[in-house]
Tab-separated table of C-alpha atoms and ligand atoms in Angstrom:
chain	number	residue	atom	x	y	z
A	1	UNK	CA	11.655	12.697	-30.960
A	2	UNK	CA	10.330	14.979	-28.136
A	3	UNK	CA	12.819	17.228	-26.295
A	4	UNK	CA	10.446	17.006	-23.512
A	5	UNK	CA	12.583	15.792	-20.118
A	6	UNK	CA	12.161	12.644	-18.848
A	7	UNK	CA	11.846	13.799	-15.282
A	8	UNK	CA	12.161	17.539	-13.413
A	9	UNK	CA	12.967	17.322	-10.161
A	10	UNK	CA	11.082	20.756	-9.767
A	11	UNK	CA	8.024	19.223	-10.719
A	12	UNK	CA	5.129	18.636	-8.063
A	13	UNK	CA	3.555	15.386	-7.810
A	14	UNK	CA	0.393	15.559	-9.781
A	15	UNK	CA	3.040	16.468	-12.555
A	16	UNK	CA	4.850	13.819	-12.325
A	17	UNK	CA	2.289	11.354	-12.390
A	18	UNK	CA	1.392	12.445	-15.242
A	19	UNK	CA	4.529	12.853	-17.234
A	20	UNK	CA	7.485	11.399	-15.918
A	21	UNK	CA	8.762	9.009	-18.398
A	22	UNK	CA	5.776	9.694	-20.507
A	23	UNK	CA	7.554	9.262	-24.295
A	24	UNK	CA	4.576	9.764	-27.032
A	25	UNK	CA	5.070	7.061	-29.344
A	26	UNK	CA	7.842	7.357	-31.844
A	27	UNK	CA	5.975	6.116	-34.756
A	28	UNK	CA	2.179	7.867	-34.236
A	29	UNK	CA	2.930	10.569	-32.106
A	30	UNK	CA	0.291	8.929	-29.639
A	31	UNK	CA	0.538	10.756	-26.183
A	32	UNK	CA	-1.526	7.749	-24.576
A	33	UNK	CA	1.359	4.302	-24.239
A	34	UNK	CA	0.003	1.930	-26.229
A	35	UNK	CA	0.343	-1.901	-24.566
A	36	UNK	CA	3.143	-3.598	-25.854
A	37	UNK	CA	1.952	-7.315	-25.183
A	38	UNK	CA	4.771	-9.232	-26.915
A	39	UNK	CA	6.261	-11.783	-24.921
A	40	UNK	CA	9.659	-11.291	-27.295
A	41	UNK	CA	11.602	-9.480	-28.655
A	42	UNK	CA	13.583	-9.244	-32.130
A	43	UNK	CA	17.698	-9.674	-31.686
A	44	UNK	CA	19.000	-6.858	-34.049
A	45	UNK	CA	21.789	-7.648	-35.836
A	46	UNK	CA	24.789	-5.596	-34.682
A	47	UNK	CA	23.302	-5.835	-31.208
A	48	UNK	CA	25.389	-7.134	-28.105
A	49	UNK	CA	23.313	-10.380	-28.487
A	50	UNK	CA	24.526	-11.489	-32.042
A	51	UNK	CA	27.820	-11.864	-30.575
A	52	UNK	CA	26.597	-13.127	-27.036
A	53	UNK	CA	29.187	-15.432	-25.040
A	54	UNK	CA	27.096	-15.997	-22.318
A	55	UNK	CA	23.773	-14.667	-20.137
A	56	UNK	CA	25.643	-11.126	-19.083
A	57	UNK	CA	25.813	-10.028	-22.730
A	58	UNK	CA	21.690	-10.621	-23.191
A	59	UNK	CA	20.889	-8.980	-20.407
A	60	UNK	CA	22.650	-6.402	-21.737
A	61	UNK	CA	19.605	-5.694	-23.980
A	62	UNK	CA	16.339	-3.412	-23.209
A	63	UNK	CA	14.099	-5.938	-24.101
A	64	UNK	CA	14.479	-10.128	-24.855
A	65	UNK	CA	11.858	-11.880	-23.235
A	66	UNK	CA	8.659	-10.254	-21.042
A	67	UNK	CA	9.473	-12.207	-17.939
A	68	UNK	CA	12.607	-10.259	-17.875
A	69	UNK	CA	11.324	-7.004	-18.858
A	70	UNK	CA	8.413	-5.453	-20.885
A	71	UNK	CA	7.885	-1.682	-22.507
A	72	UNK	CA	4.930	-1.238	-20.574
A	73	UNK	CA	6.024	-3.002	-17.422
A	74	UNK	CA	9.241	-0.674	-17.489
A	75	UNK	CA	7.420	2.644	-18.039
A	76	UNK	CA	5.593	1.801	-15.403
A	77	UNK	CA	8.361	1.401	-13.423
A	78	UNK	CA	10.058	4.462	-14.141
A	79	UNK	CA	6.839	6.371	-13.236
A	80	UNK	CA	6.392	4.932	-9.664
A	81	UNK	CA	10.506	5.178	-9.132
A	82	UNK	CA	9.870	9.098	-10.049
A	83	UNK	CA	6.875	9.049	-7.422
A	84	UNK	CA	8.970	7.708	-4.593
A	85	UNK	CA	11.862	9.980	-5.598
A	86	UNK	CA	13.922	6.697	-6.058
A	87	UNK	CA	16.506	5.206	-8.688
A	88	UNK	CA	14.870	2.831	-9.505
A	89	UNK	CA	11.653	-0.154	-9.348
A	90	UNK	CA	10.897	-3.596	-10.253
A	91	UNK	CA	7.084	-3.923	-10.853
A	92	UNK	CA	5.360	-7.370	-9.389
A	93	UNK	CA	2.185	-9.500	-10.097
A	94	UNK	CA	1.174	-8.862	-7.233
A	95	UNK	CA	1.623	-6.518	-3.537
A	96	UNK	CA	2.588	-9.900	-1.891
A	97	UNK	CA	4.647	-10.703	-4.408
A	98	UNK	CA	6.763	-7.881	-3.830
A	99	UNK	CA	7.400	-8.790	-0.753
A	100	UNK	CA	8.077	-11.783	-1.639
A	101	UNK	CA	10.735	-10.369	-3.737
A	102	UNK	CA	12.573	-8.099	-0.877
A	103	UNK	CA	12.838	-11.422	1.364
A	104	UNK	CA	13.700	-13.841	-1.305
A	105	UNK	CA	15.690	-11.205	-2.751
A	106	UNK	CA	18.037	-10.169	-0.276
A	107	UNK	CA	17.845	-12.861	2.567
A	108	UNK	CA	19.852	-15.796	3.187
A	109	UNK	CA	19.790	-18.860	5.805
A	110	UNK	CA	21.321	-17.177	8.679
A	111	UNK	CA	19.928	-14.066	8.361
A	112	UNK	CA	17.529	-12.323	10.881
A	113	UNK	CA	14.702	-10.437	10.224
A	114	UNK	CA	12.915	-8.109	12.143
A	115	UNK	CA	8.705	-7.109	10.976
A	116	UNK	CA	5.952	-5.295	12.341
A	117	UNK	CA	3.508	-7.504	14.210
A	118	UNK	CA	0.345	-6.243	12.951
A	119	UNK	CA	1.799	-5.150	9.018
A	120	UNK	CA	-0.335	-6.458	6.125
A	121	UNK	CA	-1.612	-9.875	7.042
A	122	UNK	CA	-0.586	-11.668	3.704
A	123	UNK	CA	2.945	-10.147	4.172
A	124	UNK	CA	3.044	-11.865	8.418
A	125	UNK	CA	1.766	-15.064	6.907
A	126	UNK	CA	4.381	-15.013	4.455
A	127	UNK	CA	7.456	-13.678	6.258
A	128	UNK	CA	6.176	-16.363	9.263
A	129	UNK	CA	4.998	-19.415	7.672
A	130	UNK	CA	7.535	-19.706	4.466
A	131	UNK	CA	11.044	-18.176	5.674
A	132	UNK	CA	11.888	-20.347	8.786
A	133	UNK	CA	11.668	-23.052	6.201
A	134	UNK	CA	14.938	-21.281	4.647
A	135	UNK	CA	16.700	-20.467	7.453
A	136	UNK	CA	15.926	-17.473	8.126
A	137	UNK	CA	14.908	-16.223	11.536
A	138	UNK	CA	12.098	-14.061	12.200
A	139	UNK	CA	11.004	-11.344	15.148
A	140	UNK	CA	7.656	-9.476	14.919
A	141	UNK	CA	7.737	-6.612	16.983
A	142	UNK	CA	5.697	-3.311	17.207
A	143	UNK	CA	7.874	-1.115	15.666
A	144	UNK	CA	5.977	1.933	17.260
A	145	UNK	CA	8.035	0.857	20.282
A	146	UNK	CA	11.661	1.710	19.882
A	147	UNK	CA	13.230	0.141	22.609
A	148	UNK	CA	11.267	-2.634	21.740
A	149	UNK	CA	13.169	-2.345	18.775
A	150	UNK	CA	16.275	-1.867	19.762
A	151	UNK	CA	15.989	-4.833	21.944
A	152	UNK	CA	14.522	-7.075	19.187
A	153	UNK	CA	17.834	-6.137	17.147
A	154	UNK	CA	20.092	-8.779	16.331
A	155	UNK	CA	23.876	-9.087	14.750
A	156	UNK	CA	22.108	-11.027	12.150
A	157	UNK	CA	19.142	-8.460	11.410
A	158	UNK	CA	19.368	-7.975	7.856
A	159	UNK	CA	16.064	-6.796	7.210
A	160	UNK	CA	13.290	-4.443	9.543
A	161	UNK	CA	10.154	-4.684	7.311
A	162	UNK	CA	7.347	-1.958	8.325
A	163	UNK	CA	4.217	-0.480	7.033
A	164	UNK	CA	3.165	2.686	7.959
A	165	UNK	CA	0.149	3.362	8.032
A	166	UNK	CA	-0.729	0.109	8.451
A	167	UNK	CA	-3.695	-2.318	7.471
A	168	UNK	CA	-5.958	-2.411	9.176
A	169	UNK	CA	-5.268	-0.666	12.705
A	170	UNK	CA	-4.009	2.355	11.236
A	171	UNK	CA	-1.090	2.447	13.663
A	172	UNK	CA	1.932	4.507	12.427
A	173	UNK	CA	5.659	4.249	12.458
A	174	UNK	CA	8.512	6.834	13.066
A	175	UNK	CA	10.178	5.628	9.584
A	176	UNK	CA	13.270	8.424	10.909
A	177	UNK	CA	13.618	6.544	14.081
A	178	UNK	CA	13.487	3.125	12.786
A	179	UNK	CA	16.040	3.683	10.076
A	180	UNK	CA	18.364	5.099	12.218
A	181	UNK	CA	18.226	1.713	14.615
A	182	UNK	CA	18.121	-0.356	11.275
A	183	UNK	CA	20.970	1.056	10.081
A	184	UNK	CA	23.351	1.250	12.929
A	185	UNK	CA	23.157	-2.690	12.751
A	186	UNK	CA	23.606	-2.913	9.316
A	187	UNK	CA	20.303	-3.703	8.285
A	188	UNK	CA	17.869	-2.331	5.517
A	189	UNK	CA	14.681	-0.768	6.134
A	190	UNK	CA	12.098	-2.078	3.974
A	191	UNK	CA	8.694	-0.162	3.982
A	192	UNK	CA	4.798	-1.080	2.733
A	193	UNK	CA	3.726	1.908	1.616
A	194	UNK	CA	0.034	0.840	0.511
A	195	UNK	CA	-2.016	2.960	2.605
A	196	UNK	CA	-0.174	6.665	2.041
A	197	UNK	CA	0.696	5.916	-1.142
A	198	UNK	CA	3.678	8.761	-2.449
A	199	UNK	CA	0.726	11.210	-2.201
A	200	UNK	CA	0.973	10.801	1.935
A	201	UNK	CA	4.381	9.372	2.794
A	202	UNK	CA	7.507	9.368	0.501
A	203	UNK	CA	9.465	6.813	2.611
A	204	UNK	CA	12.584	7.357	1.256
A	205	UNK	CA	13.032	10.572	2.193
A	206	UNK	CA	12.794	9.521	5.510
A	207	UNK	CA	15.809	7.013	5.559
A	208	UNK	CA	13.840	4.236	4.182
A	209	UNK	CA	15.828	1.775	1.715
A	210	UNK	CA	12.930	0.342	0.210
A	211	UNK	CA	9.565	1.099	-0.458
A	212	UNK	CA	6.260	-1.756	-1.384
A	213	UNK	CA	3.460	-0.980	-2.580
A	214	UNK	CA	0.493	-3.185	-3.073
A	215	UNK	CA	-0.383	-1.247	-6.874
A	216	UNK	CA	-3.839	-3.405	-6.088
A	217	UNK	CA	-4.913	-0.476	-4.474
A	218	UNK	CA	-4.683	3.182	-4.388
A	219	UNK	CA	-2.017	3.355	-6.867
A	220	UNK	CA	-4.061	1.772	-9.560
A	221	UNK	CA	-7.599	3.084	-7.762
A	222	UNK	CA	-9.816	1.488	-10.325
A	223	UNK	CA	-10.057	-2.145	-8.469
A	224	UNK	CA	-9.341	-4.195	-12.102
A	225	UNK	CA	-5.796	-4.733	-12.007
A	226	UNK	CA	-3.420	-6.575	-9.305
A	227	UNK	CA	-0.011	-5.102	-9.035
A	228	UNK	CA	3.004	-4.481	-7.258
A	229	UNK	CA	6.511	-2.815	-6.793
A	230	UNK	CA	9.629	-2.839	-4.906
A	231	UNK	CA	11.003	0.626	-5.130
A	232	UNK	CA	14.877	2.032	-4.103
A	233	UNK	CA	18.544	2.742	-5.008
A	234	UNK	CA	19.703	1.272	-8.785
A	235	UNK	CA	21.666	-1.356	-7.196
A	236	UNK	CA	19.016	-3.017	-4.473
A	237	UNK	CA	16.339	-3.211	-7.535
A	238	UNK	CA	19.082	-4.900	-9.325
A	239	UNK	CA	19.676	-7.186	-7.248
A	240	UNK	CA	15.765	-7.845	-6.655
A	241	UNK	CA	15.173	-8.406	-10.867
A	242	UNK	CA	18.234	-10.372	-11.096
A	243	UNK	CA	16.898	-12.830	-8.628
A	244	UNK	CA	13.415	-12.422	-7.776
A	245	UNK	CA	12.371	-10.836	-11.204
A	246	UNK	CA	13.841	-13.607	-13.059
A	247	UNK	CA	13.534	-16.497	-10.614
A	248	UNK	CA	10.471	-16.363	-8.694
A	249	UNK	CA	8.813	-15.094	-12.015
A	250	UNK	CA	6.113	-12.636	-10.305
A	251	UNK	CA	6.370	-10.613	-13.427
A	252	UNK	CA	3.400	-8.126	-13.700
A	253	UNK	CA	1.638	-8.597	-17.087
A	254	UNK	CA	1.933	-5.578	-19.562
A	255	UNK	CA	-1.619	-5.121	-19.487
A	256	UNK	CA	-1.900	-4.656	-15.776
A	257	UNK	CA	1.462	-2.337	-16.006
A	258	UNK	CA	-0.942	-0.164	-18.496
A	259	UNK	CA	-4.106	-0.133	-16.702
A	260	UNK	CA	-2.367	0.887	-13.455
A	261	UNK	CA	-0.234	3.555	-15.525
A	262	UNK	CA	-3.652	5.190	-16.442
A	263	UNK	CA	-4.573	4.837	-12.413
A	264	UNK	CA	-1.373	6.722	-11.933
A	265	UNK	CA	-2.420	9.528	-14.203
A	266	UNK	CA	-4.942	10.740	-11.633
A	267	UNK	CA	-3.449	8.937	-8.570
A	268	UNK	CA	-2.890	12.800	-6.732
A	269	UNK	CA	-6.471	14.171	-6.973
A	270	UNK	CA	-7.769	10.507	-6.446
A	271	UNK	CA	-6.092	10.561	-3.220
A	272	UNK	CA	-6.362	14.475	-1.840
A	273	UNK	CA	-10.416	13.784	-2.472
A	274	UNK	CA	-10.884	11.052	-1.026
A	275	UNK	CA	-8.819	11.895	2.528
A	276	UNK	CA	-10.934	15.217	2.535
A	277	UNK	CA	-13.792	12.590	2.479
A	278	UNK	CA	-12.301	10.432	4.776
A	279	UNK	CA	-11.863	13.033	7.513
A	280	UNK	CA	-15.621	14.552	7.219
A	281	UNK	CA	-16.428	10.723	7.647
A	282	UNK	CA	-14.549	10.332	10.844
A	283	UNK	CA	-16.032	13.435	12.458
A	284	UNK	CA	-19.444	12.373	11.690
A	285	UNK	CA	-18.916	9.045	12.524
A	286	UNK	CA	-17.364	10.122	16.106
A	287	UNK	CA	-20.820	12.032	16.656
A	288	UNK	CA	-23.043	8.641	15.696
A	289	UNK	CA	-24.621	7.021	18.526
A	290	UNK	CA	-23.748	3.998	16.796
A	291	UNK	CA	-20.356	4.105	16.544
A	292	UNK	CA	-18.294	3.775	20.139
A	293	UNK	CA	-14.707	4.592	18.331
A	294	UNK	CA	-13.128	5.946	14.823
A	295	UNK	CA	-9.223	5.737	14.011
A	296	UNK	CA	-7.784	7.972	11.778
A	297	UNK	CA	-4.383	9.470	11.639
A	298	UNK	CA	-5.916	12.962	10.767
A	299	UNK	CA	-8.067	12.681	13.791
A	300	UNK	CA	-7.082	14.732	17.140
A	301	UNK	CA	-7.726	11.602	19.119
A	302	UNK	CA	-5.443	8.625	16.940
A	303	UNK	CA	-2.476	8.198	19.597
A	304	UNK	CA	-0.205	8.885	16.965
A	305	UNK	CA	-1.516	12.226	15.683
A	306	UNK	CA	1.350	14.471	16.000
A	307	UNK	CA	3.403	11.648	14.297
A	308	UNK	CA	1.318	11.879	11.717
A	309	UNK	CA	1.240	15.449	10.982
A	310	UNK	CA	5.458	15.328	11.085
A	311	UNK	CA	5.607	12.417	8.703
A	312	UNK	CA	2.591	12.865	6.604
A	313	UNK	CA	1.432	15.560	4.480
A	314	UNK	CA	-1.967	13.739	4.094
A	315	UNK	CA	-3.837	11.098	6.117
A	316	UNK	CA	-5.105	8.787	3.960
A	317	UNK	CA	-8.219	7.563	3.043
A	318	UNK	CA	-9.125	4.791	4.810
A	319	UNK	CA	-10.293	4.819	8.546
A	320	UNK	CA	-11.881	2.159	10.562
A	321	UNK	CA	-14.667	2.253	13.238
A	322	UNK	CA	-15.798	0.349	16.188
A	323	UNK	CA	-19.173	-0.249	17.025
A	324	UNK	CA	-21.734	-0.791	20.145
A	325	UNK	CA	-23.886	-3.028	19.058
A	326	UNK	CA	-22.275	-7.258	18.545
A	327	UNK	CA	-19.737	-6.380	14.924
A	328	UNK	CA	-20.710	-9.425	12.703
A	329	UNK	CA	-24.558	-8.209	13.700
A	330	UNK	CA	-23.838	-4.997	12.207
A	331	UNK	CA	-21.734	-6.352	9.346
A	332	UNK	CA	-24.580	-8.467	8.363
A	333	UNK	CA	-26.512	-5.091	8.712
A	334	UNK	CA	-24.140	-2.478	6.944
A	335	UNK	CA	-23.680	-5.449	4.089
A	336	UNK	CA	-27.579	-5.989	3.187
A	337	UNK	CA	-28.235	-2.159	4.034
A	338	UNK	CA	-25.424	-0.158	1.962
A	339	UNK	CA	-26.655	1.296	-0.897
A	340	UNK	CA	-23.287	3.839	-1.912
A	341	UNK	CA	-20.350	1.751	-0.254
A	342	UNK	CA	-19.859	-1.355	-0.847
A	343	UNK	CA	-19.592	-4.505	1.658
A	344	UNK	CA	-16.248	-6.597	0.355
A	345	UNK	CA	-12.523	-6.795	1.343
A	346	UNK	CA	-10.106	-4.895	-0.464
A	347	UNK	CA	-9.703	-0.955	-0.125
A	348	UNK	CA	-8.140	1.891	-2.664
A	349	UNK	CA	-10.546	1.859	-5.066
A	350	UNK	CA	-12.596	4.884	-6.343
A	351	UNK	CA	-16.107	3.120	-4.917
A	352	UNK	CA	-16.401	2.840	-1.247
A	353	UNK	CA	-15.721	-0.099	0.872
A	354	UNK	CA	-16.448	-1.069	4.071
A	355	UNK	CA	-15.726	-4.325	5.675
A	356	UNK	CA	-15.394	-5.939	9.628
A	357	UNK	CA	-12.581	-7.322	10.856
A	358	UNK	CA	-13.016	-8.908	13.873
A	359	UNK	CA	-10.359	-8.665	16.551
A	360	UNK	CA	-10.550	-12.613	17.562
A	361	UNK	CA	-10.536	-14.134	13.654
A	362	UNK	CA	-7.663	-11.508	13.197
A	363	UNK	CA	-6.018	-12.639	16.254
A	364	UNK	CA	-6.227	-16.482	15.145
A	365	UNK	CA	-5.640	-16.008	11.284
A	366	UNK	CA	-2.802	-13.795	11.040
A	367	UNK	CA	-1.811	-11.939	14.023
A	368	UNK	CA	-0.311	-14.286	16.994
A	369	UNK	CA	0.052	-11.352	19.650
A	370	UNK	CA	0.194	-11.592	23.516
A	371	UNK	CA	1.221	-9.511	26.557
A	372	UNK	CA	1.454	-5.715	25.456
A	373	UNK	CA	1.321	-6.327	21.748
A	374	UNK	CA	-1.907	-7.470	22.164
A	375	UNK	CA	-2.960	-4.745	24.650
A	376	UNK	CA	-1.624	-2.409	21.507
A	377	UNK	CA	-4.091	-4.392	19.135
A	378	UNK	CA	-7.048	-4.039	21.505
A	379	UNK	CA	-6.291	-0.265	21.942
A	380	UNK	CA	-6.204	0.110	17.976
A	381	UNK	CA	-9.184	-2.317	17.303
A	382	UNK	CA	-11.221	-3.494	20.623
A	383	UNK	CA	-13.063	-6.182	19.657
A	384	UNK	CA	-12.940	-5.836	15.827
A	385	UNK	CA	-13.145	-2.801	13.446
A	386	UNK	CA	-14.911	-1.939	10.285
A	387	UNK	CA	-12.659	-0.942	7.929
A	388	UNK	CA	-13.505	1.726	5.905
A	389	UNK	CA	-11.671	2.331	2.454
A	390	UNK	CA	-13.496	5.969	0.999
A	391	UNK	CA	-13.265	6.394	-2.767
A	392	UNK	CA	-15.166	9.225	-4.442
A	393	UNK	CA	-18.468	9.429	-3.909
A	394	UNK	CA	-20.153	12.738	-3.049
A	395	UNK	CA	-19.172	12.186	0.800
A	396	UNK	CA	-22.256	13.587	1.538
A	397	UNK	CA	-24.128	10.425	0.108
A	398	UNK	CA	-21.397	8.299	1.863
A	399	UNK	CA	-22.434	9.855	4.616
A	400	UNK	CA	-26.219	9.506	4.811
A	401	UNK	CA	-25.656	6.007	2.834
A	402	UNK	CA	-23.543	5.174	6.737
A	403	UNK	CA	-26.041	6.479	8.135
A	404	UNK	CA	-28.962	4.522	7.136
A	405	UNK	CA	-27.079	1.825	7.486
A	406	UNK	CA	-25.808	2.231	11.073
A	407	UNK	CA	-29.338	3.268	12.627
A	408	UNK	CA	-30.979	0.038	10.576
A	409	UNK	CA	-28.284	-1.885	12.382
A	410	UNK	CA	-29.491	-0.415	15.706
A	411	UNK	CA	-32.967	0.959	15.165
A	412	UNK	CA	-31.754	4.297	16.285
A	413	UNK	CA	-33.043	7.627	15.362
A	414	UNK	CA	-32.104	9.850	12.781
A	415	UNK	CA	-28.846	11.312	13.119
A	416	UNK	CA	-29.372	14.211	14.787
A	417	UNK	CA	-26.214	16.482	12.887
A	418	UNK	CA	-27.459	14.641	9.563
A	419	UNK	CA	-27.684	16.899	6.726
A	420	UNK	CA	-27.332	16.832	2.611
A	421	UNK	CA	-24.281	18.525	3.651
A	422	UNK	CA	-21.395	16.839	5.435
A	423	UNK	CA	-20.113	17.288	8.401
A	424	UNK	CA	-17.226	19.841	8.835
B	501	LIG	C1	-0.720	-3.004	3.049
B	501	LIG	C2	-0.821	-4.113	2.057
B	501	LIG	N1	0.295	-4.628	1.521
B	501	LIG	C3	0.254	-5.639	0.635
B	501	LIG	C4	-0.948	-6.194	0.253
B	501	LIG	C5	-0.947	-7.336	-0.724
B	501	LIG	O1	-1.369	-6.869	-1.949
B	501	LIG	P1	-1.908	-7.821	-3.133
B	501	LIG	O2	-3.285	-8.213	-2.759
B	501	LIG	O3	-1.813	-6.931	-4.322
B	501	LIG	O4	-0.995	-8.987	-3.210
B	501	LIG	C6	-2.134	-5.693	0.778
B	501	LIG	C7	-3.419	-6.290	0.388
B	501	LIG	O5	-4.441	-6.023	0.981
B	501	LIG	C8	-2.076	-4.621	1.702
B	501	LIG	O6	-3.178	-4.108	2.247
């Protein structure tokens, strides 16, 4: 056996992507984990099992059945609960299924609970459409607006839900701010965490109980493997396995857990490359006479910049942009004209993609807002955005590849600043 640690807490994060957890094999010596695809697991004699009264005594052991936990699944976990600086994770078959798991998880008829109004559409949908049907009462506010907030509060809040940044306006959220109101009422603060991933935002050290991540995306960065994970204190992911492990039966498979694992491995330089991309595409794109607006957190101009720079040492890699010219023209445009990015939903993978999201279809699908929270929509998105996910691509070929895309979309000239080399 390896004397190796498990986990230094003086390690940096490209470290312990790598290695936290990382056990070479016991029989081979293999550094790379092998896939453990059982779906059992032998009872060993002498084991609490053999003289099992009852359900406590088998869960008592590492491994039984894969539903309940796997190798692969669990290293997995460890790593991501080491990213996050947490106790502990429960991995999920998919992003929405995690939050499926916090709500199922820890809410009860009665309950209240509070979420942002423009966080992940799959997660509104869900929150919206399924838990009423239990019970459970639900607010969406913007929960950029504290006293908004604070008014939104109830005795019965058990749960604010948030996602900072957030898909696909890019707004932020003061994660100090909100915990602090969350917890003087006794509720938990529950974070999506896609966007920064641990490389941008560490939510827990900023008073966060929980952190999601849809492992879909950046965490897995290779666009072949859905995932997810609930991440927090040893007791809350308890909790979470015991019921919405177990019951609701999201389990990730072990050969997702794997493929994601090796995502992990390079999950730090993925993600500092690709938001020193992102930002050289914002500036040029705020210089095309195409383009009427770009939002990104790193940008000057995004509202919440100075938030940003507090809360985040990084600003992502995915930015959106507004348009002059009609957006589903141009979308038709960018999608038969892109030769680098890519035209398709989805975003934190390591090829470029780019797709519109208009502001109307949003409005109607997903996002019921009116009054102010709508004026905050409009001021994030106008009429629609193009969302633009950068992966890692020479960003000067992203560049030109925009480029040629946008003027075809408008007949313009030539980028005047355009180069072979980026913009600064
Ligand atoms: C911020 C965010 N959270 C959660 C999800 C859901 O993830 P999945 O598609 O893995 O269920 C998505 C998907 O786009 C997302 O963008």
């Amino acid at each position: 056996m390896s004397d190796r640690p498990a986990i230094d807490p003086a390690w940096g994060l490209a470290t312990t992507a790598l290695q936290a957890h990382l056990q070479p094999d016991a029989a081979t010596g293999a550094i790379q984990p092998g896939i453990a695809m059982s779906v059992n697991h032998l009872f060993t004699p002498g084991e609490a099992a053999f003289s099992a009264q009852g359900v406590d005594d088998l869960a008592q052991l590492p491994y039984l059945y894969a539903r309940w936990g796997n190798p692969t699944v669990r290293q997995l976990e460890q790593r991501l609960a080491a990213l996050e600086g947490a106790e502990d994770a429960l991995a999920t078959a998919t992003g929405v299924a995690a939050v499926a798991a916090v709500c199922f998880g820890l809410l009860r008829a009665g309950d209240h609970v509070l979420l942002s109004d423009v966080c992940y559409a799959g997660a509104q949908e869900l929150v919206r459409t399924l838990l009423p049907d239990f019970g459970v009462a639900v607010s969406a506010v913007n929960l950029s607006d504290l006293e908004a907030v604070r008014a939104a509060m109830r005795p019965a809040t058990r749960l604010v839900h948030a996602e900072t940044p957030c898909n696909p306006l890019l707004r932020l959220t003061d994660l100090r701010a909100l915990a602090d109101i969350a917890h003087a009422q006794g509720a938990l603060l529950s974070v999506d965490s896609t966007l920064a991933t641990p490389v941008f935002s560490r939510p827990l050290d900023h008073g966060a109980d929980l952190v999601l991540h849809s492992l879909t995306k950046f965490i897995n960065g290779h666009g072949d493997a859905l995932g997810g994970a609930v991440i927090g204190p040893r007791a809350l992911i308890a909790r979470l396995r015991a019921r919405a492990g177990v019951y609701l039966g999201a389990t990730l498979s072990a050969h997702n857990a794997w493929l994601i694992l090796r995502g992990i491995d390079t999950l730090d330089v993925r993600l500092r490359r690709a938001a020193e991309s992102a930002g050289q595409i914002a500036r040029f794109l705020q210089q095309h006479p195409a383009v009427r607006a770009v939002t990104w957190p790193g940008l000057p101009d995004h509202p919440q910049h100075a938030l940003a720079q507090r809360q985040m040492p990084g600003f992502g890699a995915v930015l959106t942009f507004q348009v002059h010219a009609p957006g589903p023209q141009v979308a038709q445009r960018l999608a038969r004209h892109l030769r680098v990015a890519h035209y398709a939903f989805s975003l934190g993978h390591q090829r470029s993609l780019v797709v519109w999201l208009g502001t109307d279809e949003m409005l109607t699908s997903s996002y019921p807002l009116q009054g102010a929270a709508l004026a905050d929509y409009r001021r994030f998105a106008g009429d629609g955005v193009f969302r633009l996910s950068v992966g890692l691509e020479d960003p000067a070929d992203l560049i030109a590849d925009l480029d040629q895309a946008l003027r075809a979309s408008d007949d313009l000239p030539p980028h005047p600043n355009h180069t072979d080399d980026p913009a600064p």
